[in-house]
Coordinates of C-alpha atoms in Angstrom, one line a residue:
M1 CA 99.2 140.7 89.2
A2 CA 96.9 141.9 92.1
S3 CA 95.4 139.5 94.6
A4 CA 92.9 140.0 97.4
V5 CA 94.1 139.2 100.9
H6 CA 91.9 137.9 103.7
E7 CA 93.1 136.8 107.1
V8 CA 91.5 133.5 107.9
T9 CA 90.0 133.2 111.4
R10 CA 90.3 130.1 113.6
A11 CA 86.5 129.4 113.1
E12 CA 86.9 129.6 109.4
A13 CA 89.9 127.3 109.4
A14 CA 88.1 124.7 111.5
N15 CA 85.1 124.7 109.1
T16 CA 87.5 124.0 106.2
P17 CA 89.7 121.2 107.3
P18 CA 92.8 120.3 105.2
P19 CA 92.2 117.5 102.7
E20 CA 93.1 113.9 103.9
A21 CA 94.2 112.9 100.3
V22 CA 95.0 114.6 97.1
V23 CA 95.2 113.1 93.6
V24 CA 97.6 114.7 91.1
R25 CA 98.1 113.7 87.5
F26 CA 101.1 114.8 85.4
A27 CA 100.5 114.4 81.6
G28 CA 102.5 115.3 78.6
D29 CA 104.2 114.1 75.5
S30 CA 106.0 110.8 75.8
G31 CA 109.3 112.8 75.6
D32 CA 108.3 115.3 78.2
G33 CA 109.6 113.1 81.1
M34 CA 106.3 112.6 82.9
Q35 CA 107.2 109.2 84.3
L36 CA 110.4 110.6 85.7
T37 CA 108.6 113.7 87.1
G38 CA 106.0 111.4 88.7
G39 CA 108.7 109.1 90.1
Q40 CA 110.6 112.0 91.8
F41 CA 107.3 113.5 93.1
T42 CA 106.6 110.0 94.6
L43 CA 110.0 110.0 96.2
S44 CA 109.3 113.4 97.9
T45 CA 105.8 112.3 99.0
A46 CA 107.2 109.1 100.6
L47 CA 109.9 111.2 102.3
A48 CA 107.1 113.5 103.7
G49 CA 105.5 110.5 105.4
N50 CA 102.4 110.3 103.3
D51 CA 100.7 107.0 102.3
L52 CA 100.5 106.8 98.5
S53 CA 99.6 104.8 95.4
T54 CA 100.7 105.5 91.9
F55 CA 99.5 104.7 88.4
P56 CA 102.0 105.2 85.5
D57 CA 100.0 105.2 82.2
F58 CA 102.1 105.4 79.1
P59 CA 101.7 104.6 75.3
A60 CA 102.9 101.4 73.7
E61 CA 104.7 103.2 70.9
I62 CA 108.4 103.7 71.5
R63 CA 108.0 107.3 70.5
A64 CA 104.6 108.3 69.0
P65 CA 104.5 111.5 66.9
Q66 CA 105.1 114.5 69.2
G67 CA 102.0 116.4 70.2
T68 CA 99.5 113.7 69.2
T69 CA 96.9 112.2 71.6
F70 CA 98.1 108.6 71.2
G71 CA 101.6 109.7 72.3
V72 CA 100.4 111.1 75.6
S73 CA 102.1 109.8 78.8
A74 CA 100.6 110.2 82.2
F75 CA 101.6 109.6 85.9
Q76 CA 98.9 109.7 88.6
I77 CA 99.6 109.7 92.4
N78 CA 97.1 109.6 95.2
F79 CA 98.7 110.6 98.5
G80 CA 97.3 111.4 101.9
S81 CA 97.4 111.3 105.7
R82 CA 95.2 108.2 105.8
A83 CA 95.5 104.7 104.3
I84 CA 95.6 104.9 100.5
D85 CA 94.6 101.8 98.5
T86 CA 94.2 103.1 95.0
A87 CA 95.7 105.7 92.7
G88 CA 92.5 107.7 93.0
D89 CA 89.3 107.9 91.0
Q90 CA 89.5 111.5 89.7
P91 CA 92.5 113.8 89.9
D92 CA 92.3 117.0 92.0
V93 CA 95.1 118.5 90.0
L94 CA 96.0 118.0 86.4
V95 CA 99.3 119.3 85.0
A96 CA 99.0 119.2 81.1
M97 CA 102.1 120.0 79.2
N98 CA 100.5 120.3 75.8
P99 CA 97.0 120.3 74.1
A100 CA 97.0 116.6 73.6
A101 CA 97.7 115.9 77.2
L102 CA 94.9 118.3 78.2
K103 CA 92.4 116.7 75.7
T104 CA 93.2 113.1 76.8
N105 CA 93.0 113.7 80.5
V106 CA 90.9 116.7 81.4
G107 CA 87.7 114.6 81.3
A108 CA 88.9 112.6 84.2
L109 CA 89.5 115.7 86.4
K110 CA 86.9 116.2 89.1
D111 CA 84.6 119.2 88.7
G112 CA 86.2 122.2 90.2
G113 CA 89.7 120.7 90.0
L114 CA 92.8 122.6 89.1
V115 CA 94.2 122.5 85.6
I116 CA 97.8 123.8 85.1
V117 CA 98.8 124.2 81.4
D118 CA 101.9 125.4 79.5
T119 CA 100.6 128.1 77.2
G120 CA 103.9 127.9 75.4
E121 CA 102.8 124.6 73.8
F122 CA 99.3 125.9 72.8
G123 CA 100.2 127.1 69.3
Q124 CA 98.1 126.4 66.3
R125 CA 100.2 123.5 65.1
N126 CA 99.9 121.6 68.5
L127 CA 96.2 122.5 68.8
A128 CA 95.6 120.9 65.3
K129 CA 97.6 117.8 66.2
A130 CA 95.3 117.3 69.3
G131 CA 92.2 117.8 67.2
Y132 CA 91.2 121.2 68.6
E133 CA 89.7 123.7 66.2
A134 CA 90.1 126.6 68.7
S135 CA 92.1 126.9 71.9
P136 CA 90.2 125.4 74.8
L137 CA 91.9 128.1 77.0
D138 CA 89.8 130.7 75.2
D139 CA 86.5 129.1 74.2
G140 CA 85.0 128.4 77.6
S141 CA 85.2 124.6 77.3
L142 CA 87.1 124.4 80.6
A143 CA 84.6 126.3 82.6
R144 CA 84.0 123.3 84.9
W145 CA 87.5 123.5 86.2
Q146 CA 89.9 126.1 87.7
V147 CA 92.5 126.9 85.1
L148 CA 96.0 128.2 85.6
A149 CA 97.7 129.0 82.3
F150 CA 101.1 130.4 81.9
D151 CA 104.2 129.9 79.6
I152 CA 106.2 127.2 81.4
S153 CA 108.3 126.8 78.3
A154 CA 109.5 130.4 78.4
L155 CA 110.1 130.4 82.1
T156 CA 112.1 127.3 81.8
L157 CA 114.2 128.7 79.0
E158 CA 114.8 131.9 81.1
S159 CA 115.9 129.8 84.1
V160 CA 118.5 127.8 82.4
K161 CA 119.8 130.6 80.1
P162 CA 123.1 131.0 82.1
F163 CA 124.1 127.4 81.3
G164 CA 124.4 127.8 77.5
L165 CA 122.1 125.0 76.5
G166 CA 120.5 124.7 73.0
N167 CA 116.9 125.4 72.8
K168 CA 115.9 121.7 72.5
E169 CA 118.2 120.7 75.4
A170 CA 116.9 123.6 77.6
L171 CA 113.3 122.6 77.0
R172 CA 114.1 119.1 78.4
C173 CA 114.4 120.8 81.8
K174 CA 110.7 121.8 81.6
N175 CA 109.6 118.8 83.6
M176 CA 111.9 119.8 86.4
W177 CA 110.4 123.3 86.5
T178 CA 107.0 121.8 86.7
L179 CA 108.2 119.4 89.5
G180 CA 109.5 122.4 91.4
L181 CA 106.1 124.1 91.2
A182 CA 104.4 120.9 92.4
L183 CA 106.9 120.6 95.2
W184 CA 106.0 124.1 96.3
M185 CA 102.2 123.4 96.0
F186 CA 102.5 120.6 98.5
D187 CA 105.3 121.8 100.7
R188 CA 107.9 119.3 99.7
D189 CA 111.6 119.3 100.3
R190 CA 113.7 119.8 97.1
Q191 CA 116.9 118.6 98.5
P192 CA 116.4 114.8 97.8
I193 CA 115.6 115.7 94.1
V194 CA 118.7 118.0 93.9
D195 CA 120.8 115.0 95.3
W196 CA 119.3 112.7 92.7
L197 CA 119.9 115.1 89.8
K198 CA 123.6 115.4 90.8
S199 CA 123.9 111.6 90.9
K200 CA 122.1 111.1 87.6
F201 CA 124.1 113.7 85.7
A202 CA 127.5 113.1 87.5
K203 CA 129.2 112.9 84.2
A204 CA 127.5 116.0 82.8
P205 CA 127.4 118.5 85.7
E206 CA 126.2 121.4 83.5
L207 CA 123.0 119.4 82.8
A208 CA 122.6 118.7 86.6
E209 CA 123.0 122.4 87.3
A210 CA 120.5 123.4 84.6
N211 CA 117.9 120.9 85.9
I212 CA 118.4 122.1 89.4
A213 CA 118.1 125.7 88.3
A214 CA 114.8 124.8 86.6
L215 CA 113.6 123.0 89.7
N216 CA 114.3 125.9 91.9
A217 CA 112.8 128.4 89.4
G218 CA 109.5 126.4 89.4
H219 CA 109.5 126.4 93.2
A220 CA 110.3 130.1 93.4
Y221 CA 107.5 130.9 90.9
G222 CA 105.0 129.4 93.3
E223 CA 106.6 131.3 96.3
T224 CA 106.7 134.7 94.7
A225 CA 104.2 135.1 91.9
E226 CA 101.3 135.8 94.3
L227 CA 98.9 134.3 91.9
A228 CA 95.2 135.0 92.5
G229 CA 92.7 132.2 92.4
P230 CA 93.5 128.5 92.6
M231 CA 97.2 128.5 93.2
K232 CA 97.6 127.7 96.9
Q233 CA 100.0 125.7 99.0
H234 CA 98.6 122.6 100.5
R235 CA 100.1 120.7 103.3
I236 CA 99.1 117.0 103.7
A237 CA 100.1 115.6 107.2
A238 CA 102.0 112.4 107.4
A239 CA 99.9 109.2 107.6
P240 CA 100.1 107.1 110.7
A241 CA 102.4 104.2 110.3
A242 CA 103.9 101.5 112.5
P243 CA 107.5 101.9 113.4
G244 CA 109.9 100.4 111.0
L245 CA 112.0 100.8 107.8
Y246 CA 109.9 101.8 104.8
R247 CA 110.6 102.2 101.1
T248 CA 108.5 102.7 98.0
I249 CA 108.3 99.6 95.9
T250 CA 106.8 98.7 92.5
G251 CA 105.4 95.3 91.8
G252 CA 108.3 94.4 89.6
E253 CA 110.8 95.1 92.4
A254 CA 108.7 93.3 95.0
I255 CA 108.4 90.2 92.9
S256 CA 112.1 90.2 92.3
L257 CA 112.9 90.5 96.0
G258 CA 110.3 88.0 97.0
L259 CA 111.8 85.4 94.5
V260 CA 115.2 85.9 95.9
A261 CA 113.8 85.6 99.5
G262 CA 111.8 82.4 98.4
A263 CA 115.0 80.9 97.0
Q264 CA 116.9 81.6 100.2
L265 CA 114.1 80.2 102.4
A266 CA 114.3 77.0 100.2
G267 CA 118.1 77.0 100.5
L268 CA 118.5 77.0 96.7
P269 CA 120.4 79.1 94.1
M270 CA 118.0 80.6 91.6
F271 CA 118.0 80.6 87.8
F272 CA 115.9 83.1 85.9
G273 CA 115.3 82.5 82.2
G274 CA 113.4 85.4 80.6
Y275 CA 112.7 87.2 77.4
P276 CA 111.9 91.0 77.3
I277 CA 108.2 91.8 77.2
T278 CA 106.0 94.6 78.6
P279 CA 105.2 94.7 81.5
A280 CA 107.3 91.8 82.7
S281 CA 110.7 93.0 81.7
A282 CA 111.3 94.8 85.0
I283 CA 111.7 91.5 86.8
L284 CA 114.7 90.5 84.6
H285 CA 116.2 93.9 85.0
H286 CA 115.9 93.8 88.8
L287 CA 117.1 90.2 89.2
S288 CA 120.2 90.9 87.1
R289 CA 121.4 93.2 89.8
L290 CA 121.2 90.6 92.5
K291 CA 123.9 88.1 91.5
E292 CA 125.4 88.3 95.1
Y293 CA 122.3 86.3 96.3
G294 CA 122.9 83.2 94.2
V295 CA 120.9 84.5 91.2
T296 CA 121.7 83.7 87.6
T297 CA 119.9 85.6 85.0
F298 CA 119.7 84.6 81.3
Q299 CA 118.1 86.6 78.5
A300 CA 117.1 84.0 76.1
E301 CA 116.5 84.3 72.3
D302 CA 112.8 83.7 72.7
E303 CA 110.0 82.8 75.2
I304 CA 110.3 79.0 74.6
A305 CA 114.1 79.0 75.2
A306 CA 113.5 81.1 78.3
V307 CA 111.1 78.6 80.0
C308 CA 113.1 75.6 78.8
S309 CA 116.3 76.9 80.2
A310 CA 114.4 77.4 83.6
I311 CA 113.1 73.8 83.5
G312 CA 116.7 72.6 82.8
A313 CA 117.9 74.5 85.7
S314 CA 115.3 73.0 88.0
Y315 CA 116.2 69.5 86.7
A316 CA 119.8 70.3 87.7
G317 CA 118.8 71.3 91.2
K318 CA 118.3 75.0 91.0
L319 CA 115.0 76.9 91.5
G320 CA 113.9 77.6 87.9
V321 CA 112.0 80.9 87.3
T322 CA 110.6 82.5 84.2
S323 CA 108.3 85.4 83.6
S324 CA 106.3 86.9 80.7
S325 CA 103.0 88.4 79.9
G326 CA 100.0 86.7 78.2
P327 CA 101.5 86.4 74.7
G328 CA 104.7 84.9 76.0
I329 CA 102.9 82.6 78.4
A330 CA 101.0 81.2 75.4
L331 CA 104.3 80.4 73.7
K332 CA 105.6 78.8 76.9
G333 CA 102.5 76.6 77.1
E334 CA 104.0 73.3 75.9
A335 CA 107.0 73.7 78.0
I336 CA 104.9 74.4 81.1
G337 CA 103.2 71.1 80.3
L338 CA 106.6 69.4 80.2
A339 CA 107.3 70.8 83.7
I340 CA 104.0 69.4 84.9
M341 CA 104.7 66.0 83.3
T342 CA 108.2 65.7 84.7
E343 CA 107.0 67.2 88.0
L344 CA 109.8 69.7 88.4
P345 CA 109.5 72.9 90.5
L346 CA 109.1 76.0 88.4
V347 CA 107.8 79.5 89.2
I348 CA 106.2 81.4 86.3
V349 CA 105.3 85.0 86.7
N350 CA 102.5 86.3 84.4
S351 CA 102.4 90.2 84.4
Q352 CA 99.1 90.4 82.6
R353 CA 98.2 93.1 80.0
G354 CA 95.4 93.8 77.7
G355 CA 94.7 91.2 75.0
P356 CA 94.2 89.0 73.0
S357 CA 97.3 88.7 70.8
T358 CA 99.6 91.7 71.1
G359 CA 96.6 93.6 72.5
L360 CA 97.3 96.6 74.7
P361 CA 101.0 96.2 75.6
T362 CA 101.2 99.0 78.2
K363 CA 97.6 98.8 79.7
T364 CA 96.3 96.7 82.4
E365 CA 94.0 93.7 82.5
Q366 CA 93.2 90.4 84.3
S367 CA 92.3 88.4 81.3
D368 CA 94.8 85.5 81.6
L369 CA 93.0 83.7 84.5
Y370 CA 91.6 81.0 82.1
Q371 CA 95.0 80.7 80.6
A372 CA 96.6 80.2 84.0
V373 CA 94.2 77.7 85.3
Y374 CA 93.2 75.8 82.2
G375 CA 95.4 77.0 79.4
R376 CA 97.5 73.8 78.4
N377 CA 96.9 70.8 76.3
G378 CA 95.9 67.7 78.2
D379 CA 94.8 67.6 81.8
A380 CA 97.7 69.7 83.3
P381 CA 96.7 71.3 86.6
M382 CA 99.1 73.5 88.5
P383 CA 98.7 76.0 91.4
V384 CA 97.9 79.7 90.6
I385 CA 98.2 82.5 93.0
A386 CA 97.5 86.2 92.5
A387 CA 99.0 89.3 94.1
R388 CA 96.7 92.1 95.1
S389 CA 99.2 95.0 95.2
P390 CA 102.8 95.9 94.6
A391 CA 103.8 95.3 98.3
D392 CA 101.7 92.0 98.4
A393 CA 103.7 90.6 95.4
F394 CA 106.7 90.1 97.8
D395 CA 104.8 87.6 99.9
C396 CA 103.1 86.0 96.9
A397 CA 106.5 85.4 95.3
I398 CA 107.7 83.6 98.4
E399 CA 104.5 81.5 98.5
A400 CA 105.0 80.5 94.9
C401 CA 108.5 79.3 95.7
R402 CA 107.2 77.4 98.6
L403 CA 104.4 75.5 96.7
A404 CA 106.8 74.8 93.7
T405 CA 109.5 73.2 95.8
Q406 CA 107.4 71.4 98.4
F407 CA 105.0 69.9 95.8
M408 CA 107.4 69.5 92.9
T409 CA 105.2 71.4 90.5
P410 CA 105.1 74.5 88.4
V411 CA 103.3 77.4 90.0
M412 CA 101.9 80.5 88.2
L413 CA 102.0 83.9 89.9
L414 CA 99.6 86.4 88.5
T415 CA 100.1 90.1 88.6
D416 CA 99.2 92.7 86.0
G417 CA 100.4 96.0 84.4
Y418 CA 99.0 98.0 87.2
I419 CA 100.8 96.1 89.9
A420 CA 104.0 95.8 87.9
N421 CA 104.4 99.5 87.3
A422 CA 102.6 101.1 90.3
A423 CA 104.4 102.0 93.5
E424 CA 103.4 102.1 97.1
P425 CA 105.1 102.3 100.6
W426 CA 106.4 99.0 101.8
K427 CA 107.5 98.2 105.4
V428 CA 110.6 96.1 104.9
P429 CA 109.9 92.8 106.7
D430 CA 112.0 91.1 109.3
M431 CA 112.9 87.9 107.5
D432 CA 113.2 86.1 110.8
G433 CA 109.5 86.0 110.8
Y434 CA 109.3 83.8 107.7
A435 CA 109.5 80.0 108.2
P436 CA 112.2 78.4 106.0
F437 CA 111.1 75.5 103.7
P438 CA 114.4 73.9 102.9
V439 CA 114.5 71.6 100.0
S440 CA 115.7 67.9 100.7
F441 CA 117.3 66.3 97.6
L442 CA 117.4 62.5 97.4
D443 CA 121.1 61.6 97.7
H444 CA 121.0 57.8 98.1
V445 CA 119.4 54.8 96.8
P446 CA 116.3 54.0 98.9
E447 CA 115.7 50.5 100.3
G448 CA 113.9 48.6 97.6
G449 CA 115.6 50.6 94.7
F450 CA 115.1 54.1 93.4
K451 CA 111.7 55.0 92.0
P452 CA 111.7 58.6 90.5
Y453 CA 108.0 58.8 90.6
A454 CA 107.5 57.4 94.2
R455 CA 105.5 59.8 96.2
D456 CA 105.5 61.2 99.7
E457 CA 102.4 62.1 101.9
K458 CA 101.9 65.3 99.7
L459 CA 102.1 63.1 96.5
A460 CA 105.3 65.0 95.6
R461 CA 108.0 62.8 93.8
P462 CA 111.6 62.9 95.1
W463 CA 114.0 65.5 93.6
A464 CA 117.2 63.8 92.4
R465 CA 120.0 65.8 91.0
P466 CA 121.7 64.5 87.9
G467 CA 124.9 62.7 88.5
T468 CA 123.9 61.4 91.9
P469 CA 125.2 57.8 92.1
G470 CA 122.5 55.2 91.6
L471 CA 119.8 57.7 90.8
L472 CA 119.9 57.6 87.0
H473 CA 116.3 58.1 85.7
R474 CA 114.3 58.9 82.6
I475 CA 113.0 62.4 82.0
G476 CA 110.8 63.8 79.2
G477 CA 107.3 64.7 78.0
I478 CA 106.0 61.2 77.2
E479 CA 103.7 59.7 79.8
K480 CA 105.5 58.1 82.7
Q481 CA 104.9 54.8 84.3
D482 CA 103.7 55.1 87.8
G483 CA 106.7 54.8 90.1
T484 CA 109.4 53.9 87.7
G485 CA 109.1 56.9 85.4
N486 CA 109.6 54.6 82.3
I487 CA 107.6 55.3 79.2
D488 CA 104.1 53.7 79.4
Y489 CA 101.3 54.3 76.9
A490 CA 98.9 51.9 78.7
P491 CA 95.4 53.3 79.2
A492 CA 95.2 52.4 82.8
N493 CA 98.5 53.9 83.6
H494 CA 97.6 57.2 81.9
Q495 CA 94.4 57.3 83.9
A496 CA 96.3 56.7 87.1
M497 CA 99.0 59.3 86.4
T498 CA 96.5 61.9 85.4
D499 CA 94.4 61.3 88.5
L500 CA 97.7 61.4 90.7
R501 CA 98.8 64.7 89.2
K502 CA 95.4 66.2 89.7
A503 CA 95.1 64.8 93.3
K504 CA 98.6 66.3 94.2
I505 CA 97.4 69.9 93.1
D506 CA 94.0 69.4 94.7
G507 CA 95.7 68.4 97.9
I508 CA 97.6 71.7 98.1
A509 CA 94.3 73.4 99.5
A510 CA 95.0 71.5 102.7
H511 CA 98.4 73.3 103.0
T512 CA 97.3 76.8 102.3
P513 CA 95.5 79.3 104.6
E514 CA 91.6 79.1 104.7
Q515 CA 89.9 82.1 103.1
T516 CA 89.2 85.0 105.4
V517 CA 86.8 87.9 105.0
T518 CA 88.9 91.0 104.2
L519 CA 86.3 93.4 105.4
G520 CA 83.0 92.6 107.0
D521 CA 81.0 90.2 109.1
G522 CA 81.4 86.9 107.4
E523 CA 77.8 86.7 106.2
G524 CA 75.0 89.0 105.0
R525 CA 73.3 90.2 101.9
L526 CA 76.2 90.8 99.5
A527 CA 79.8 89.7 99.1
V528 CA 82.1 91.5 96.7
V529 CA 84.7 88.9 95.8
G530 CA 87.9 90.0 94.1
W531 CA 91.4 88.8 93.2
G532 CA 94.5 90.6 92.0
S533 CA 94.8 94.3 91.7
T534 CA 91.0 95.0 92.1
F535 CA 91.8 95.0 95.9
G536 CA 92.1 98.7 96.4
P537 CA 88.9 99.9 94.7
I538 CA 86.8 97.1 96.1
H539 CA 88.1 97.7 99.6
Q540 CA 87.4 101.4 99.5
A541 CA 84.0 100.9 97.9
V542 CA 83.0 98.3 100.5
R543 CA 84.4 100.3 103.4
R544 CA 82.2 103.4 102.3
A545 CA 79.2 101.3 101.8
R546 CA 79.5 99.7 105.2
E547 CA 79.9 103.2 106.8
R548 CA 76.5 103.9 105.3
G549 CA 75.0 100.9 107.0
L550 CA 74.9 98.5 103.9
S551 CA 75.2 94.8 104.5
V552 CA 78.3 94.2 102.2
D553 CA 81.5 92.3 102.8
H554 CA 84.8 92.2 100.9
I555 CA 86.4 88.8 100.2
H556 CA 89.8 88.8 98.3
V557 CA 91.2 85.5 97.0
R558 CA 95.0 84.9 96.8
H559 CA 95.0 81.2 96.0
I560 CA 93.1 81.0 92.7
W561 CA 93.9 77.3 92.1
P562 CA 93.3 75.2 94.0
L563 CA 90.8 77.5 95.7
P564 CA 90.8 77.8 99.6
A565 CA 89.2 74.7 101.2
N566 CA 86.5 76.7 103.0
L567 CA 85.7 79.3 100.3
G568 CA 82.5 77.4 99.0
E569 CA 81.0 77.3 102.5
L570 CA 81.9 80.9 103.0
L571 CA 80.3 82.1 99.8
R572 CA 77.0 80.3 100.6
R573 CA 76.5 82.6 103.6
Y574 CA 75.6 85.5 101.4
E575 CA 72.4 86.2 99.5
R576 CA 74.3 87.7 96.5
I577 CA 77.8 87.7 95.1
I578 CA 79.4 90.1 92.6
V579 CA 82.9 89.6 91.2
P580 CA 84.6 92.8 89.8
E581 CA 87.4 91.8 87.5
M582 CA 89.2 93.4 84.5
N583 CA 88.1 90.7 82.1
A584 CA 84.8 89.4 80.7
G585 CA 84.0 87.4 83.9
Q586 CA 86.5 84.6 84.2
F587 CA 86.8 84.2 87.9
K588 CA 83.0 84.5 88.2
T589 CA 82.8 81.5 86.0
V590 CA 85.3 79.5 88.0
L591 CA 83.3 80.2 91.2
R592 CA 80.1 79.2 89.6
D593 CA 81.5 76.1 88.3
Q594 CA 83.2 75.0 91.5
Y595 CA 80.5 76.0 94.0
L596 CA 77.3 76.4 92.0
V597 CA 76.8 79.8 93.5
D598 CA 75.0 82.6 91.7
A599 CA 78.0 84.8 91.3
R600 CA 77.4 87.9 89.0
S601 CA 80.2 89.6 87.0
L602 CA 81.2 93.2 87.1
A603 CA 83.5 93.3 84.0
K604 CA 85.8 96.0 82.8
V605 CA 88.3 95.6 79.9
S606 CA 89.1 99.2 79.0
G607 CA 92.8 98.8 79.9
Q608 CA 92.4 101.1 82.9
P609 CA 91.9 99.9 86.5
F610 CA 88.5 100.1 88.3
R611 CA 87.5 103.3 89.9
I612 CA 86.0 103.2 93.4
A613 CA 82.8 104.8 92.1
E614 CA 82.2 102.0 89.5
I615 CA 82.2 99.4 92.3
A616 CA 80.2 101.5 94.6
A617 CA 77.5 101.8 91.9
A618 CA 77.5 98.0 91.4
I619 CA 77.0 97.5 95.2
E620 CA 74.1 99.9 95.2
S621 CA 72.6 98.1 92.3
A622 CA 73.0 94.7 93.8
L623 CA 71.4 95.7 97.0
S624 CA 68.6 97.8 95.5

């Protein structure tokens, strides 16, 4: 293949500066190993010093029919030499391993972007499965983009031929060939991937060597093919970063580490009772590997058993923790009410997904806010906090442990599928900077006798471990008598106890930080108020709008309930308020109810996170 050569002058190079960030999406069949490919490309990107954010997007089916559009799995990564807050609006590069992956993802590619396709998969059968009447490689439908099409399947088979693998097994190395090409495109070191392959296939060294050969062949293809047109090598400089130890972390990993840290700061062993459910299962998986930190994990037979076991552990003097997603939280509802009635510490992690019912098991949404704040029978208030990113989930988990133990209450921590599965760099913190909040168990009979529902200045009742001499007390879900904890159906007592439980939770606002303005002046024409994983796109959209001179601020709320003490006064400094959230407007309704402000909703319930452009358009509309 011939190619034209032109020596770039210094002036031309200065007029075409290297990109600050690039968005790459790998897409293929759910058996093509796209999540693994993306994960290893993420590793190489982190080692290169780039800031990054990822978005794994995979089907709910365990294994959808091969070659179909609903079986497509994708992994998107945005990496650059500046701060990266989102996985990117539109990919610059799309690697499509089959026609279904191309059809499902090419519409998201920015105009002029690069499509890399495996022509070996574009036979008539696969085209038909994807709904193509004619090959898009030949009919001009891809004219908006740069297309690089070659037979990755055949090149992979050729590269692993010396290892004697069967055809099916050999083609499983195709993702490593593709990864090798991507590593060449962005000037990445292969050695960490080689080391990982040797470790992964330590018991099958021939598979390790075959995958390494495919990796090297893909890299060599980029080096030696002298392809004309769009195939170029791009080098993205390292992002500036404060000195320290960094690692990539997912939301599931960050929550697990944060829960362990929170239990250590409280001076308690931790018991985790869970039941597998997407996307919350990762927390159980990670915690099960941390037994040396006083963590006991229990996979229960169902969601109700999981939460009840955690409540029992809290009653016995451990920090009880459970996690689930929306459907499982619904099943746990009565038991959560029991923990509220008995006033025991309990941390509940809700990794939200699309709903209602089974809904969209592998897609992201923020539609459980009403459930978290209001979703129990009776007046049953409890604190709710929300993490804004994978790294932020670590601190939020510690905060959940603090509130639960200091106020003797269940606490719900909201994340979502985007946070749980996405990864970003995390500076490992110095734990000496975290103030301990050690638990004090009642270990003696107080003067005047033991009252299990006596209260301290925070309205928290004492925590008495079973078996402590003289501290025998009644526990259960029937209304408690004020002070003694005995059963009491009296109307006046129920009114008093309901008021006390509410006052305790409302009073937490005095023990949490005041709301700050994440980006902006603290007053003006427009406030964009967010919570949870909308942080990245809101922050970038507001930053770009402010660079253009628009009067807009970003306020991001961590403490959802009770709301920060100064939030109402802060919101009233703005002429207009918009609330982007991945639901039909739930937090907007809470803000309107609590503060009587004219908050307007920007709702999205597609199962996909917000794009920066969508929020930027809403800002333009609100200020027009």
